[in-house]
PDB file of C-alpha atoms in Angstrom:
ATOM      1  CA  MET H 224       0.000   0.000   0.000  1.00 57.00           C
ATOM      2  CA  SER H 225       1.330   3.419  -0.926  1.00 84.00           C
ATOM      3  CA  LEU H 226      -1.087   6.165   0.024  1.00 90.00           C
ATOM      4  CA  PRO H 227       0.356   9.711  -0.068  1.00 90.00           C
ATOM      5  CA  PRO H 228       1.036  10.975   3.488  1.00 90.00           C
ATOM      6  CA  ARG H 229      -1.439  13.834   3.134  1.00 89.00           C
ATOM      7  CA  LEU H 230      -4.233  11.297   2.490  1.00 93.00           C
ATOM      8  CA  GLN H 231      -3.368   8.831   5.237  1.00 92.00           C
ATOM      9  CA  ASN H 232      -5.976   8.634   8.007  1.00 92.00           C
ATOM     10  CA  GLN H 233      -7.968  11.431   6.375  1.00 94.00           C
ATOM     11  CA  LEU H 234     -10.629   9.778   4.226  1.00 97.00           C
ATOM     12  CA  SER H 235     -13.852   8.202   5.461  1.00 97.00           C
ATOM     13  CA  LEU H 236     -13.366   5.647   2.676  1.00 98.00           C
ATOM     14  CA  PRO H 237     -10.412   5.100   0.303  1.00 98.00           C
ATOM     15  CA  LEU H 238     -12.481   6.485  -2.542  1.00 98.00           C
ATOM     16  CA  ILE H 239     -12.414   9.014  -5.376  1.00 98.00           C
ATOM     17  CA  ALA H 240     -15.654   9.996  -7.092  1.00 98.00           C
ATOM     18  CA  ALA H 241     -14.409   9.923 -10.667  1.00 98.00           C
ATOM     19  CA  PRO H 242     -14.543  13.026 -12.892  1.00 98.00           C
ATOM     20  CA  MET H 243     -17.296  12.532 -15.457  1.00 96.00           C
ATOM     21  CA  PHE H 244     -17.853  14.601 -18.569  1.00 93.00           C
ATOM     22  CA  LEU H 245     -20.991  16.762 -18.305  1.00 93.00           C
ATOM     23  CA  ILE H 246     -21.854  15.097 -14.971  1.00 96.00           C
ATOM     24  CA  SER H 247     -19.399  16.269 -12.308  1.00 98.00           C
ATOM     25  CA  GLY H 248     -19.210  19.834 -11.031  1.00 98.00           C
ATOM     26  CA  PRO H 249     -18.434  21.734  -7.825  1.00 98.00           C
ATOM     27  CA  GLU H 250     -21.701  20.775  -6.152  1.00 98.00           C
ATOM     28  CA  LEU H 251     -20.941  17.073  -6.501  1.00 98.00           C
ATOM     29  CA  ALA H 252     -17.236  17.474  -5.717  1.00 98.00           C
ATOM     30  CA  LEU H 253     -17.830  19.531  -2.577  1.00 98.00           C
ATOM     31  CA  ALA H 254     -20.496  17.113  -1.358  1.00 98.00           C
ATOM     32  CA  CYS H 255     -17.927  14.339  -1.683  1.00 98.00           C
ATOM     33  CA  CYS H 256     -15.269  16.295   0.218  1.00 98.00           C
ATOM     34  CA  ARG H 257     -17.791  17.175   2.922  1.00 97.00           C
ATOM     35  CA  ASN H 258     -18.451  13.461   3.401  1.00 98.00           C
ATOM     36  CA  GLY H 259     -14.838  12.414   3.555  1.00 98.00           C
ATOM     37  CA  ILE H 260     -14.055  11.200   0.042  1.00 98.00           C
ATOM     38  CA  ILE H 261     -12.229  12.866  -2.841  1.00 98.00           C
ATOM     39  CA  GLY H 262     -14.501  14.723  -5.264  1.00 98.00           C
ATOM     40  CA  SER H 263     -13.500  15.674  -8.784  1.00 98.00           C
ATOM     41  CA  PHE H 264     -14.597  17.148 -12.101  1.00 98.00           C
ATOM     42  CA  PRO H 265     -13.160  17.557 -15.618  1.00 97.00           C
ATOM     43  CA  ALA H 266     -11.859  20.992 -16.585  1.00 97.00           C
ATOM     44  CA  LEU H 267     -13.770  20.634 -19.862  1.00 94.00           C
ATOM     45  CA  ASN H 268     -17.084  20.590 -18.031  1.00 95.00           C
ATOM     46  CA  GLN H 269     -16.761  24.345 -18.256  1.00 95.00           C
ATOM     47  CA  ARG H 270     -16.777  25.651 -21.807  1.00 91.00           C
ATOM     48  CA  THR H 271     -14.025  28.249 -21.271  1.00 96.00           C
ATOM     49  CA  SER H 272     -10.935  28.567 -19.115  1.00 97.00           C
ATOM     50  CA  ASP H 273     -12.394  31.672 -17.471  1.00 98.00           C
ATOM     51  CA  ALA H 274     -15.443  29.692 -16.376  1.00 98.00           C
ATOM     52  CA  PHE H 275     -13.198  26.844 -15.254  1.00 98.00           C
ATOM     53  CA  GLU H 276     -11.333  29.292 -13.030  1.00 98.00           C
ATOM     54  CA  GLU H 277     -14.634  30.327 -11.463  1.00 98.00           C
ATOM     55  CA  TRP H 278     -15.151  26.695 -10.467  1.00 98.00           C
ATOM     56  CA  LEU H 279     -11.690  26.520  -8.909  1.00 98.00           C
ATOM     57  CA  ILE H 280     -12.422  29.644  -6.874  1.00 98.00           C
ATOM     58  CA  GLN H 281     -15.740  28.097  -5.817  1.00 98.00           C
ATOM     59  CA  MET H 282     -14.036  24.860  -4.806  1.00 98.00           C
ATOM     60  CA  ASN H 283     -11.362  26.529  -2.700  1.00 98.00           C
ATOM     61  CA  ALA H 284     -13.955  28.716  -0.996  1.00 98.00           C
ATOM     62  CA  GLY H 285     -16.098  25.646  -0.365  1.00 98.00           C
ATOM     63  CA  LEU H 286     -13.211  23.764   1.214  1.00 97.00           C
ATOM     64  CA  ASP H 287     -12.504  26.769   3.438  1.00 97.00           C
ATOM     65  CA  ASP H 288     -16.137  26.688   4.572  1.00 97.00           C
ATOM     66  CA  ILE H 289     -15.875  22.977   5.380  1.00 96.00           C
ATOM     67  CA  GLN H 290     -12.736  23.609   7.445  1.00 94.00           C
ATOM     68  CA  ARG H 291     -14.384  26.454   9.339  1.00 95.00           C
ATOM     69  CA  GLU H 292     -17.384  24.268  10.123  1.00 94.00           C
ATOM     70  CA  ASN H 293     -15.142  21.476  11.366  1.00 92.00           C
ATOM     71  CA  PRO H 294     -11.758  23.002  12.312  1.00 92.00           C
ATOM     72  CA  ASP H 295     -10.511  19.796  13.929  1.00 90.00           C
ATOM     73  CA  GLY H 296     -11.594  17.617  11.039  1.00 90.00           C
ATOM     74  CA  PRO H 297      -9.437  16.242   8.223  1.00 93.00           C
ATOM     75  CA  PHE H 298      -8.694  18.152   5.033  1.00 92.00           C
ATOM     76  CA  ILE H 299     -10.242  16.283   2.115  1.00 96.00           C
ATOM     77  CA  PRO H 300      -8.787  17.396  -1.228  1.00 97.00           C
ATOM     78  CA  TYR H 301     -10.479  17.561  -4.607  1.00 98.00           C
ATOM     79  CA  ALA H 302      -9.189  16.671  -8.057  1.00 98.00           C
ATOM     80  CA  VAL H 303      -9.414  18.157 -11.527  1.00 98.00           C
ATOM     81  CA  ASN H 304      -9.184  16.064 -14.679  1.00 97.00           C
ATOM     82  CA  LEU H 305      -7.088  17.472 -17.536  1.00 97.00           C
ATOM     83  CA  ILE H 306      -7.237  15.923 -21.015  1.00 93.00           C
ATOM     84  CA  VAL H 307      -3.592  16.184 -22.064  1.00 92.00           C
ATOM     85  CA  HIS H 308      -4.156  15.631 -25.768  1.00 87.00           C
ATOM     86  CA  LYS H 309      -3.101  17.634 -28.799  1.00 85.00           C
ATOM     87  CA  THR H 310      -6.725  18.135 -29.857  1.00 85.00           C
ATOM     88  CA  ASN H 311      -7.572  19.874 -26.581  1.00 89.00           C
ATOM     89  CA  PRO H 312      -6.575  23.522 -27.174  1.00 91.00           C
ATOM     90  CA  ARG H 313      -7.139  24.446 -23.542  1.00 94.00           C
ATOM     91  CA  TRP H 314      -5.120  22.023 -21.515  1.00 94.00           C
ATOM     92  CA  GLU H 315      -2.031  24.213 -21.090  1.00 95.00           C
ATOM     93  CA  ALA H 316      -4.096  27.249 -20.057  1.00 97.00           C
ATOM     94  CA  ASP H 317      -6.115  25.076 -17.686  1.00 97.00           C
ATOM     95  CA  LEU H 318      -2.908  23.666 -16.207  1.00 97.00           C
ATOM     96  CA  LYS H 319      -1.727  27.190 -15.432  1.00 98.00           C
ATOM     97  CA  LEU H 320      -5.005  27.792 -13.602  1.00 98.00           C
ATOM     98  CA  CYS H 321      -4.457  24.610 -11.613  1.00 98.00           C
ATOM     99  CA  GLU H 322      -1.051  25.992 -10.659  1.00 98.00           C
ATOM    100  CA  LYS H 323      -2.488  29.399  -9.799  1.00 98.00           C
ATOM    101  CA  HIS H 324      -5.164  27.965  -7.518  1.00 98.00           C
ATOM    102  CA  HIS H 325      -3.090  25.056  -6.176  1.00 98.00           C
ATOM    103  CA  VAL H 326      -5.467  22.274  -7.183  1.00 98.00           C
ATOM    104  CA  PRO H 327      -4.601  19.471  -4.732  1.00 98.00           C
ATOM    105  CA  ILE H 328      -4.814  16.595  -7.221  1.00 98.00           C
ATOM    106  CA  VAL H 329      -4.597  16.750 -11.016  1.00 98.00           C
ATOM    107  CA  ILE H 330      -5.845  13.685 -12.889  1.00 98.00           C
ATOM    108  CA  THR H 331      -4.361  13.475 -16.375  1.00 97.00           C
ATOM    109  CA  SER H 332      -5.851  11.518 -19.271  1.00 92.00           C
ATOM    110  CA  LEU H 333      -4.689  10.687 -22.807  1.00 87.00           C
ATOM    111  CA  GLY H 334      -1.141  11.833 -22.169  1.00 82.00           C
ATOM    112  CA  ALA H 335       1.296  11.402 -19.285  1.00 75.00           C
ATOM    113  CA  ALA H 336       3.513  14.493 -19.579  1.00 82.00           C
ATOM    114  CA  SER H 337       6.473  15.021 -17.266  1.00 92.00           C
ATOM    115  CA  HIS H 338       6.135  18.819 -17.456  1.00 92.00           C
ATOM    116  CA  VAL H 339       2.588  18.507 -16.105  1.00 96.00           C
ATOM    117  CA  VAL H 340       3.964  16.506 -13.195  1.00 97.00           C
ATOM    118  CA  ASP H 341       6.731  19.065 -12.657  1.00 97.00           C
ATOM    119  CA  ALA H 342       4.277  21.975 -12.691  1.00 97.00           C
ATOM    120  CA  VAL H 343       1.945  20.349 -10.159  1.00 98.00           C
ATOM    121  CA  HIS H 344       4.777  19.194  -7.928  1.00 98.00           C
ATOM    122  CA  ARG H 345       6.180  22.729  -7.760  1.00 98.00           C
ATOM    123  CA  TYR H 346       3.209  23.873  -5.689  1.00 98.00           C
ATOM    124  CA  GLY H 347       2.926  20.609  -3.758  1.00 97.00           C
ATOM    125  CA  GLY H 348       0.090  18.924  -5.660  1.00 98.00           C
ATOM    126  CA  LEU H 349      -0.298  15.317  -6.707  1.00 98.00           C
ATOM    127  CA  VAL H 350      -0.708  13.887 -10.212  1.00 98.00           C
ATOM    128  CA  PHE H 351      -2.717  10.738 -10.871  1.00 98.00           C
ATOM    129  CA  HIS H 352      -2.884   9.364 -14.407  1.00 97.00           C
ATOM    130  CA  ASP H 353      -5.455   6.978 -15.828  1.00 95.00           C
ATOM    131  CA  VAL H 354      -4.371   4.031 -17.960  1.00 96.00           C
ATOM    132  CA  THR H 355      -6.023   1.034 -19.539  1.00 95.00           C
ATOM    133  CA  ASN H 356      -2.983  -1.166 -20.088  1.00 96.00           C
ATOM    134  CA  ARG H 357       0.575  -1.853 -18.949  1.00 96.00           C
ATOM    135  CA  ARG H 358       2.210   0.096 -21.787  1.00 96.00           C
ATOM    136  CA  HIS H 359       0.439   3.297 -20.793  1.00 95.00           C
ATOM    137  CA  ALA H 360       1.311   2.598 -17.160  1.00 97.00           C
ATOM    138  CA  GLU H 361       4.980   2.387 -18.102  1.00 97.00           C
ATOM    139  CA  LYS H 362       4.759   5.812 -19.745  1.00 96.00           C
ATOM    140  CA  ALA H 363       3.104   7.218 -16.636  1.00 97.00           C
ATOM    141  CA  VAL H 364       5.904   5.843 -14.473  1.00 97.00           C
ATOM    142  CA  GLU H 365       8.460   7.501 -16.767  1.00 96.00           C
ATOM    143  CA  ALA H 366       6.609  10.810 -16.408  1.00 96.00           C
ATOM    144  CA  GLY H 367       6.902  10.595 -12.628  1.00 96.00           C
ATOM    145  CA  VAL H 368       3.219  10.517 -11.650  1.00 97.00           C
ATOM    146  CA  ASP H 369       2.254   9.979  -8.025  1.00 97.00           C
ATOM    147  CA  GLY H 370      -0.588   7.612  -8.768  1.00 98.00           C
ATOM    148  CA  ILE H 371      -1.868   5.401 -11.554  1.00 98.00           C
ATOM    149  CA  ILE H 372      -5.574   4.821 -12.118  1.00 98.00           C
ATOM    150  CA  ALA H 373      -6.110   1.333 -13.515  1.00 98.00           C
ATOM    151  CA  VAL H 374      -9.225   1.655 -15.675  1.00 97.00           C
ATOM    152  CA  SER H 375     -10.206  -1.954 -16.154  1.00 97.00           C
ATOM    153  CA  ALA H 376     -12.829  -3.746 -18.219  1.00 96.00           C
ATOM    154  CA  GLY H 377     -16.408  -2.677 -17.637  1.00 95.00           C
ATOM    155  CA  ALA H 378     -15.666   0.839 -16.399  1.00 96.00           C
ATOM    156  CA  GLY H 379     -17.729   3.772 -17.586  1.00 95.00           C
ATOM    157  CA  GLY H 380     -16.296   6.274 -20.040  1.00 91.00           C
ATOM    158  CA  HIS H 381     -13.003   5.528 -21.788  1.00 90.00           C
ATOM    159  CA  ALA H 382     -12.515   2.052 -20.370  1.00 91.00           C
ATOM    160  CA  GLY H 383     -10.030  -0.653 -21.162  1.00 91.00           C
ATOM    161  CA  THR H 384     -10.678  -4.322 -21.800  1.00 94.00           C
ATOM    162  CA  THR H 385      -8.287  -5.904 -19.291  1.00 96.00           C
ATOM    163  CA  ASN H 386      -9.569  -7.798 -16.278  1.00 96.00           C
ATOM    164  CA  PRO H 387      -8.959  -5.811 -13.052  1.00 96.00           C
ATOM    165  CA  PHE H 388      -7.059  -8.692 -11.417  1.00 95.00           C
ATOM    166  CA  VAL H 389      -4.600  -8.766 -14.295  1.00 97.00           C
ATOM    167  CA  LEU H 390      -4.306  -5.001 -14.731  1.00 97.00           C
ATOM    168  CA  ALA H 391      -3.703  -4.337 -11.033  1.00 96.00           C
ATOM    169  CA  HIS H 392      -0.980  -6.985 -10.835  1.00 96.00           C
ATOM    170  CA  GLU H 393       0.704  -5.823 -14.051  1.00 97.00           C
ATOM    171  CA  ILE H 394       0.883  -2.264 -12.791  1.00 97.00           C
ATOM    172  CA  ARG H 395       2.145  -3.317  -9.369  1.00 96.00           C
ATOM    173  CA  GLU H 396       5.029  -5.118 -11.079  1.00 96.00           C
ATOM    174  CA  ILE H 397       6.374  -1.794 -12.367  1.00 97.00           C
ATOM    175  CA  PHE H 398       4.973   0.807  -9.956  1.00 97.00           C
ATOM    176  CA  ASP H 399       5.131   1.125  -6.178  1.00 95.00           C
ATOM    177  CA  GLY H 400       3.233   4.432  -5.946  1.00 97.00           C
ATOM    178  CA  THR H 401      -0.457   4.982  -5.335  1.00 98.00           C
ATOM    179  CA  LEU H 402      -2.639   2.526  -7.249  1.00 98.00           C
ATOM    180  CA  ILE H 403      -6.276   3.464  -7.856  1.00 98.00           C
ATOM    181  CA  LEU H 404      -8.583   0.785  -9.243  1.00 98.00           C
ATOM    182  CA  ALA H 405     -11.504   1.662 -11.525  1.00 97.00           C
ATOM    183  CA  GLY H 406     -14.136  -0.490 -13.150  1.00 96.00           C
ATOM    184  CA  CYS H 407     -17.603  -1.631 -12.030  1.00 94.00           C
ATOM    185  CA  LEU H 408     -17.248  -0.586  -8.387  1.00 96.00           C
ATOM    186  CA  SER H 409     -20.662   0.218  -6.929  1.00 96.00           C
ATOM    187  CA  HIS H 410     -20.685  -1.208  -3.392  1.00 97.00           C
ATOM    188  CA  GLY H 411     -18.654  -0.983  -0.210  1.00 98.00           C
ATOM    189  CA  GLU H 412     -17.498  -4.591  -0.525  1.00 97.00           C
ATOM    190  CA  ASP H 413     -16.060  -3.690  -3.937  1.00 97.00           C
ATOM    191  CA  ILE H 414     -13.789  -1.160  -2.222  1.00 98.00           C
ATOM    192  CA  LEU H 415     -12.538  -3.771   0.235  1.00 97.00           C
ATOM    193  CA  ALA H 416     -11.942  -6.254  -2.592  1.00 96.00           C
ATOM    194  CA  ALA H 417      -9.872  -3.664  -4.453  1.00 97.00           C
ATOM    195  CA  GLN H 418      -7.747  -3.112  -1.357  1.00 96.00           C
ATOM    196  CA  ALA H 419      -7.235  -6.856  -1.073  1.00 95.00           C
ATOM    197  CA  MET H 420      -5.891  -6.784  -4.636  1.00 94.00           C
ATOM    198  CA  GLY H 421      -3.315  -4.157  -3.661  1.00 94.00           C
ATOM    199  CA  ALA H 422      -5.144  -0.939  -4.576  1.00 97.00           C
ATOM    200  CA  ASP H 423      -4.686   2.079  -2.315  1.00 97.00           C
ATOM    201  CA  LEU H 424      -7.774   3.924  -3.520  1.00 98.00           C
ATOM    202  CA  CYS H 425     -10.867   3.160  -5.569  1.00 98.00           C
ATOM    203  CA  TYR H 426     -12.384   5.126  -8.416  1.00 97.00           C
ATOM    204  CA  MET H 427     -16.166   5.107  -8.563  1.00 98.00           C
ATOM    205  CA  GLY H 428     -17.954   6.931 -11.371  1.00 97.00           C
ATOM    206  CA  THR H 429     -21.256   5.474 -12.536  1.00 98.00           C
ATOM    207  CA  ARG H 430     -22.600   5.122  -8.989  1.00 98.00           C
ATOM    208  CA  PHE H 431     -22.201   8.876  -8.479  1.00 98.00           C
ATOM    209  CA  ILE H 432     -24.182   9.737 -11.614  1.00 98.00           C
ATOM    210  CA  ASN H 433     -27.261   8.681  -9.651  1.00 98.00           C
ATOM    211  CA  THR H 434     -26.798  11.227  -6.888  1.00 98.00           C
ATOM    212  CA  THR H 435     -28.899  14.311  -6.368  1.00 98.00           C
ATOM    213  CA  GLU H 436     -25.799  16.509  -6.683  1.00 98.00           C
ATOM    214  CA  SER H 437     -24.716  15.264 -10.120  1.00 98.00           C
ATOM    215  CA  MET H 438     -25.510  17.292 -13.236  1.00 97.00           C
ATOM    216  CA  ALA H 439     -27.063  14.306 -15.043  1.00 97.00           C
ATOM    217  CA  GLU H 440     -30.617  14.842 -16.202  1.00 95.00           C
ATOM    218  CA  THR H 441     -33.427  12.757 -14.774  1.00 97.00           C
ATOM    219  CA  ALA H 442     -33.790  10.575 -17.877  1.00 96.00           C
ATOM    220  CA  TYR H 443     -30.094   9.657 -17.678  1.00 97.00           C
ATOM    221  CA  LYS H 444     -30.438   8.588 -14.049  1.00 97.00           C
ATOM    222  CA  THR H 445     -33.571   6.617 -14.859  1.00 97.00           C
ATOM    223  CA  MET H 446     -31.815   4.782 -17.669  1.00 97.00           C
ATOM    224  CA  ILE H 447     -29.003   3.811 -15.299  1.00 97.00           C
ATOM    225  CA  SER H 448     -31.510   2.509 -12.746  1.00 97.00           C
ATOM    226  CA  GLU H 449     -33.175   0.369 -15.407  1.00 97.00           C
ATOM    227  CA  ALA H 450     -30.027  -0.863 -17.200  1.00 97.00           C
ATOM    228  CA  VAL H 451     -28.142  -4.100 -16.631  1.00 97.00           C
ATOM    229  CA  SER H 452     -24.567  -5.035 -17.460  1.00 96.00           C
ATOM    230  CA  GLY H 453     -25.606  -6.455 -20.845  1.00 95.00           C
ATOM    231  CA  ASP H 454     -26.799  -3.013 -21.918  1.00 96.00           C
ATOM    232  CA  ILE H 455     -23.263  -1.587 -21.799  1.00 96.00           C
ATOM    233  CA  ILE H 456     -21.555  -1.422 -25.191  1.00 94.00           C
ATOM    234  CA  HIS H 457     -17.835  -0.788 -25.619  1.00 93.00           C
ATOM    235  CA  THR H 458     -17.389   1.243 -28.822  1.00 91.00           C
ATOM    236  CA  PRO H 459     -15.051   3.824 -30.407  1.00 87.00           C
ATOM    237  CA  ALA H 460     -17.887   5.235 -32.535  1.00 85.00           C
ATOM    238  CA  VAL H 461     -18.757   8.183 -30.305  1.00 84.00           C
ATOM    239  CA  SER H 462     -15.444   9.833 -29.429  1.00 77.00           C
ATOM    240  CA  GLY H 463     -12.793   7.984 -31.420  1.00 80.00           C
ATOM    241  CA  ILE H 464     -11.553   6.155 -28.334  1.00 83.00           C
ATOM    242  CA  PRO H 465     -13.236   2.983 -27.099  1.00 88.00           C
ATOM    243  CA  ALA H 466     -15.676   3.839 -24.329  1.00 92.00           C
ATOM    244  CA  ASN H 467     -18.664   2.274 -22.631  1.00 95.00           C
ATOM    245  CA  PHE H 468     -22.161   3.593 -23.358  1.00 95.00           C
ATOM    246  CA  MET H 469     -25.673   2.417 -22.604  1.00 95.00           C
ATOM    247  CA  ARG H 470     -27.243   0.652 -25.567  1.00 94.00           C
ATOM    248  CA  GLN H 471     -30.531   2.492 -25.118  1.00 94.00           C
ATOM    249  CA  SER H 472     -28.901   5.908 -25.528  1.00 93.00           C
ATOM    250  CA  LEU H 473     -26.920   4.817 -28.594  1.00 92.00           C
ATOM    251  CA  GLU H 474     -30.110   3.614 -30.236  1.00 91.00           C
ATOM    252  CA  ALA H 475     -31.973   6.799 -29.308  1.00 90.00           C
ATOM    253  CA  ALA H 476     -29.171   8.922 -30.800  1.00 87.00           C
ATOM    254  CA  GLY H 477     -29.437   7.059 -34.101  1.00 88.00           C
ATOM    255  CA  TYR H 478     -26.171   5.128 -34.047  1.00 85.00           C
ATOM    256  CA  PRO H 479     -26.348   2.104 -36.376  1.00 85.00           C
ATOM    257  CA  MET H 480     -25.844  -0.786 -34.009  1.00 80.00           C
ATOM    258  CA  ASP H 481     -24.108  -2.886 -36.671  1.00 79.00           C
ATOM    259  CA  LYS H 482     -21.381  -0.277 -37.232  1.00 74.00           C
ATOM    260  CA  LEU H 483     -20.259   0.519 -33.698  1.00 78.00           C
ATOM    261  CA  ASN H 484     -16.808  -0.921 -34.362  1.00 66.00           C
ATOM    262  CA  GLN H 485     -16.016   2.041 -36.639  1.00 61.00           C
ATOM    263  CA  PRO H 486     -14.211   4.807 -34.708  1.00 58.00           C
ATOM    264  CA  GLY H 487     -15.533   8.335 -34.674  1.00 54.00           C
ATOM    265  CA  ALA H 488     -13.365  11.450 -34.875  1.00 55.00           C
ATOM    266  CA  LEU H 489     -11.078  12.152 -31.908  1.00 50.00           C
ATOM    267  CA  ASP H 490     -11.143  15.913 -31.338  1.00 53.00           C
ATOM    268  CA  TYR H 491     -11.500  17.437 -27.891  1.00 51.00           C
ATOM    269  CA  GLY H 492     -11.606  20.903 -29.405  1.00 51.00           C
ATOM    270  CA  GLU H 493     -14.999  20.000 -30.858  1.00 53.00           C
ATOM    271  CA  LYS H 494     -16.350  19.580 -27.345  1.00 50.00           C
ATOM    272  CA  LEU H 495     -15.753  23.275 -26.695  1.00 49.00           C
ATOM    273  CA  LYS H 496     -17.774  24.495 -29.659  1.00 51.00           C
ATOM    274  CA  PRO H 497     -21.517  25.248 -29.581  1.00 47.00           C
ATOM    275  CA  VAL H 498     -23.329  21.955 -29.556  1.00 44.00           C
ATOM    276  CA  ASP H 499     -25.110  21.294 -32.836  1.00 40.00           C
ATOM    277  CA  ASP H 500     -24.694  17.536 -32.887  1.00 46.00           C
ATOM    278  CA  GLU H 501     -25.447  16.706 -29.275  1.00 38.00           C
ATOM    279  CA  ALA H 502     -24.332  13.111 -29.658  1.00 38.00           C
ATOM    280  CA  LYS H 503     -20.757  14.250 -30.382  1.00 53.00           C
ATOM    281  CA  ALA H 504     -20.640  16.009 -27.022  1.00 47.00           C
ATOM    282  CA  TRP H 505     -22.147  13.048 -25.141  1.00 66.00           C
ATOM    283  CA  LYS H 506     -25.274  15.080 -24.514  1.00 76.00           C
ATOM    284  CA  THR H 507     -27.639  12.312 -25.509  1.00 79.00           C
ATOM    285  CA  VAL H 508     -25.221   9.402 -25.781  1.00 91.00           C
ATOM    286  CA  TRP H 509     -24.891   8.423 -22.152  1.00 95.00           C
ATOM    287  CA  SER H 510     -21.902   6.651 -20.743  1.00 95.00           C
ATOM    288  CA  ALA H 511     -22.014   4.162 -17.888  1.00 97.00           C
ATOM    289  CA  GLY H 512     -20.117   1.152 -16.637  1.00 97.00           C
ATOM    290  CA  GLN H 513     -21.267  -2.411 -16.147  1.00 97.00           C
ATOM    291  CA  GLY H 514     -21.853  -1.554 -12.505  1.00 96.00           C
ATOM    292  CA  VAL H 515     -25.279  -0.218 -13.521  1.00 97.00           C
ATOM    293  CA  SER H 516     -26.665  -3.619 -12.613  1.00 94.00           C
ATOM    294  CA  GLY H 517     -26.149  -2.734  -8.941  1.00 92.00           C
ATOM    295  CA  ILE H 518     -27.763   0.726  -9.091  1.00 96.00           C
ATOM    296  CA  SER H 519     -31.499   1.144  -8.665  1.00 96.00           C
ATOM    297  CA  ASP H 520     -31.964   4.473  -6.895  1.00 96.00           C
ATOM    298  CA  VAL H 521     -30.968   8.134  -6.779  1.00 98.00           C
ATOM    299  CA  VAL H 522     -29.638   9.333  -3.415  1.00 98.00           C
ATOM    300  CA  SER H 523     -27.659  12.190  -1.959  1.00 98.00           C
ATOM    301  CA  VAL H 524     -23.880  11.908  -1.723  1.00 98.00           C
ATOM    302  CA  GLN H 525     -24.216  11.869   2.052  1.00 98.00           C
ATOM    303  CA  ALA H 526     -26.603   8.913   1.945  1.00 98.00           C
ATOM    304  CA  LEU H 527     -24.474   7.094  -0.618  1.00 98.00           C
ATOM    305  CA  VAL H 528     -21.243   7.458   1.364  1.00 98.00           C
ATOM    306  CA  LYS H 529     -23.019   6.259   4.511  1.00 98.00           C
ATOM    307  CA  GLN H 530     -24.329   3.238   2.609  1.00 98.00           C
ATOM    308  CA  LEU H 531     -20.879   2.458   1.214  1.00 98.00           C
ATOM    309  CA  GLN H 532     -19.360   2.711   4.696  1.00 98.00           C
ATOM    310  CA  GLU H 533     -21.904   0.264   6.079  1.00 98.00           C
ATOM    311  CA  GLU H 534     -21.329  -2.177   3.219  1.00 98.00           C
ATOM    312  CA  TYR H 535     -17.569  -1.845   3.649  1.00 98.00           C
ATOM    313  CA  GLY H 536     -17.793  -2.509   7.385  1.00 98.00           C
ATOM    314  CA  ASN H 537     -20.068  -5.508   6.890  1.00 97.00           C
ATOM    315  CA  ALA H 538     -17.672  -6.963   4.334  1.00 97.00           C
ATOM    316  CA  ARG H 539     -14.762  -6.626   6.753  1.00 96.00           C
ATOM    317  CA  GLN H 540     -16.761  -8.447   9.419  1.00 96.00           C
ATOM    318  CA  ARG H 541     -17.550 -11.271   7.010  1.00 95.00           C
ATOM    319  CA  LEU H 542     -13.866 -11.671   6.182  1.00 92.00           C
ATOM    320  CA  THR H 543     -12.943 -11.635   9.853  1.00 92.00           C
ATOM    321  CA  ALA H 544     -15.471 -14.403  10.459  1.00 92.00           C
ATOM    322  CA  LEU H 545     -13.747 -16.536   7.814  1.00 89.00           C
TER     323      LEU H 545
END
């Protein structure tokens, strides 16, 4: 186990609510921090860097409020996801804003860049990088990241196809830093199982879509409640990179189900333009992981974290009994 010192004995659960495009914002992130887990959001959930900076100001003010309310309590950090890809014209400007406002954790995707790590380390922040295979993990190690997020088969969003048992072990062979496991985690016992596999933290996305604080519309949450694992389709057709989406939303958006193996155009700059084709911006094509089969309700973050804690504690008792 290799949890950063600043996170040791601080979290109510070893859990990060994953940053989700068009879903996560300050309200969700702050609710997570208030309840003892790491909240996050993508920088691109704001359409401009100026608006993104407003969110950072809101987050830091919100954390100050939490500390004032509970001065003897732990400091729970938040994270911002940066898409470090050549098609994202904003990532360098957004990185400078992360530096300016000392974002505690920066989660990088689609590019492990050492100068991002250097910039964040200069102000004392942490960099976690998400990967879907060993080769990308090796690049992340070379870049000097503090943590690697193992996005295994069945995860929502840009997921890999490798079994979590295999992916976690492969990464541990080359990396002794913080390991975060992602993919189909919906219950407290899932968190304990990930720890047993050697993970330091867990990454839970789809379960947090169905919270009252998420920005997902009601129909999206309803579809998640009604979906099962067999409804999740892994396809590159939407964004150019293989990702998991609910079959029902792909059909509703008019995607030909017999051509989902054909990749769409990869261009993060398009996501910043006015939305004409909503499907391109994931407005009506809804992502989710196979963990939907364990989600049947919409609850507050507070209620969800309490439920996860109870499930986690019960799972520990069952193991002790063995």
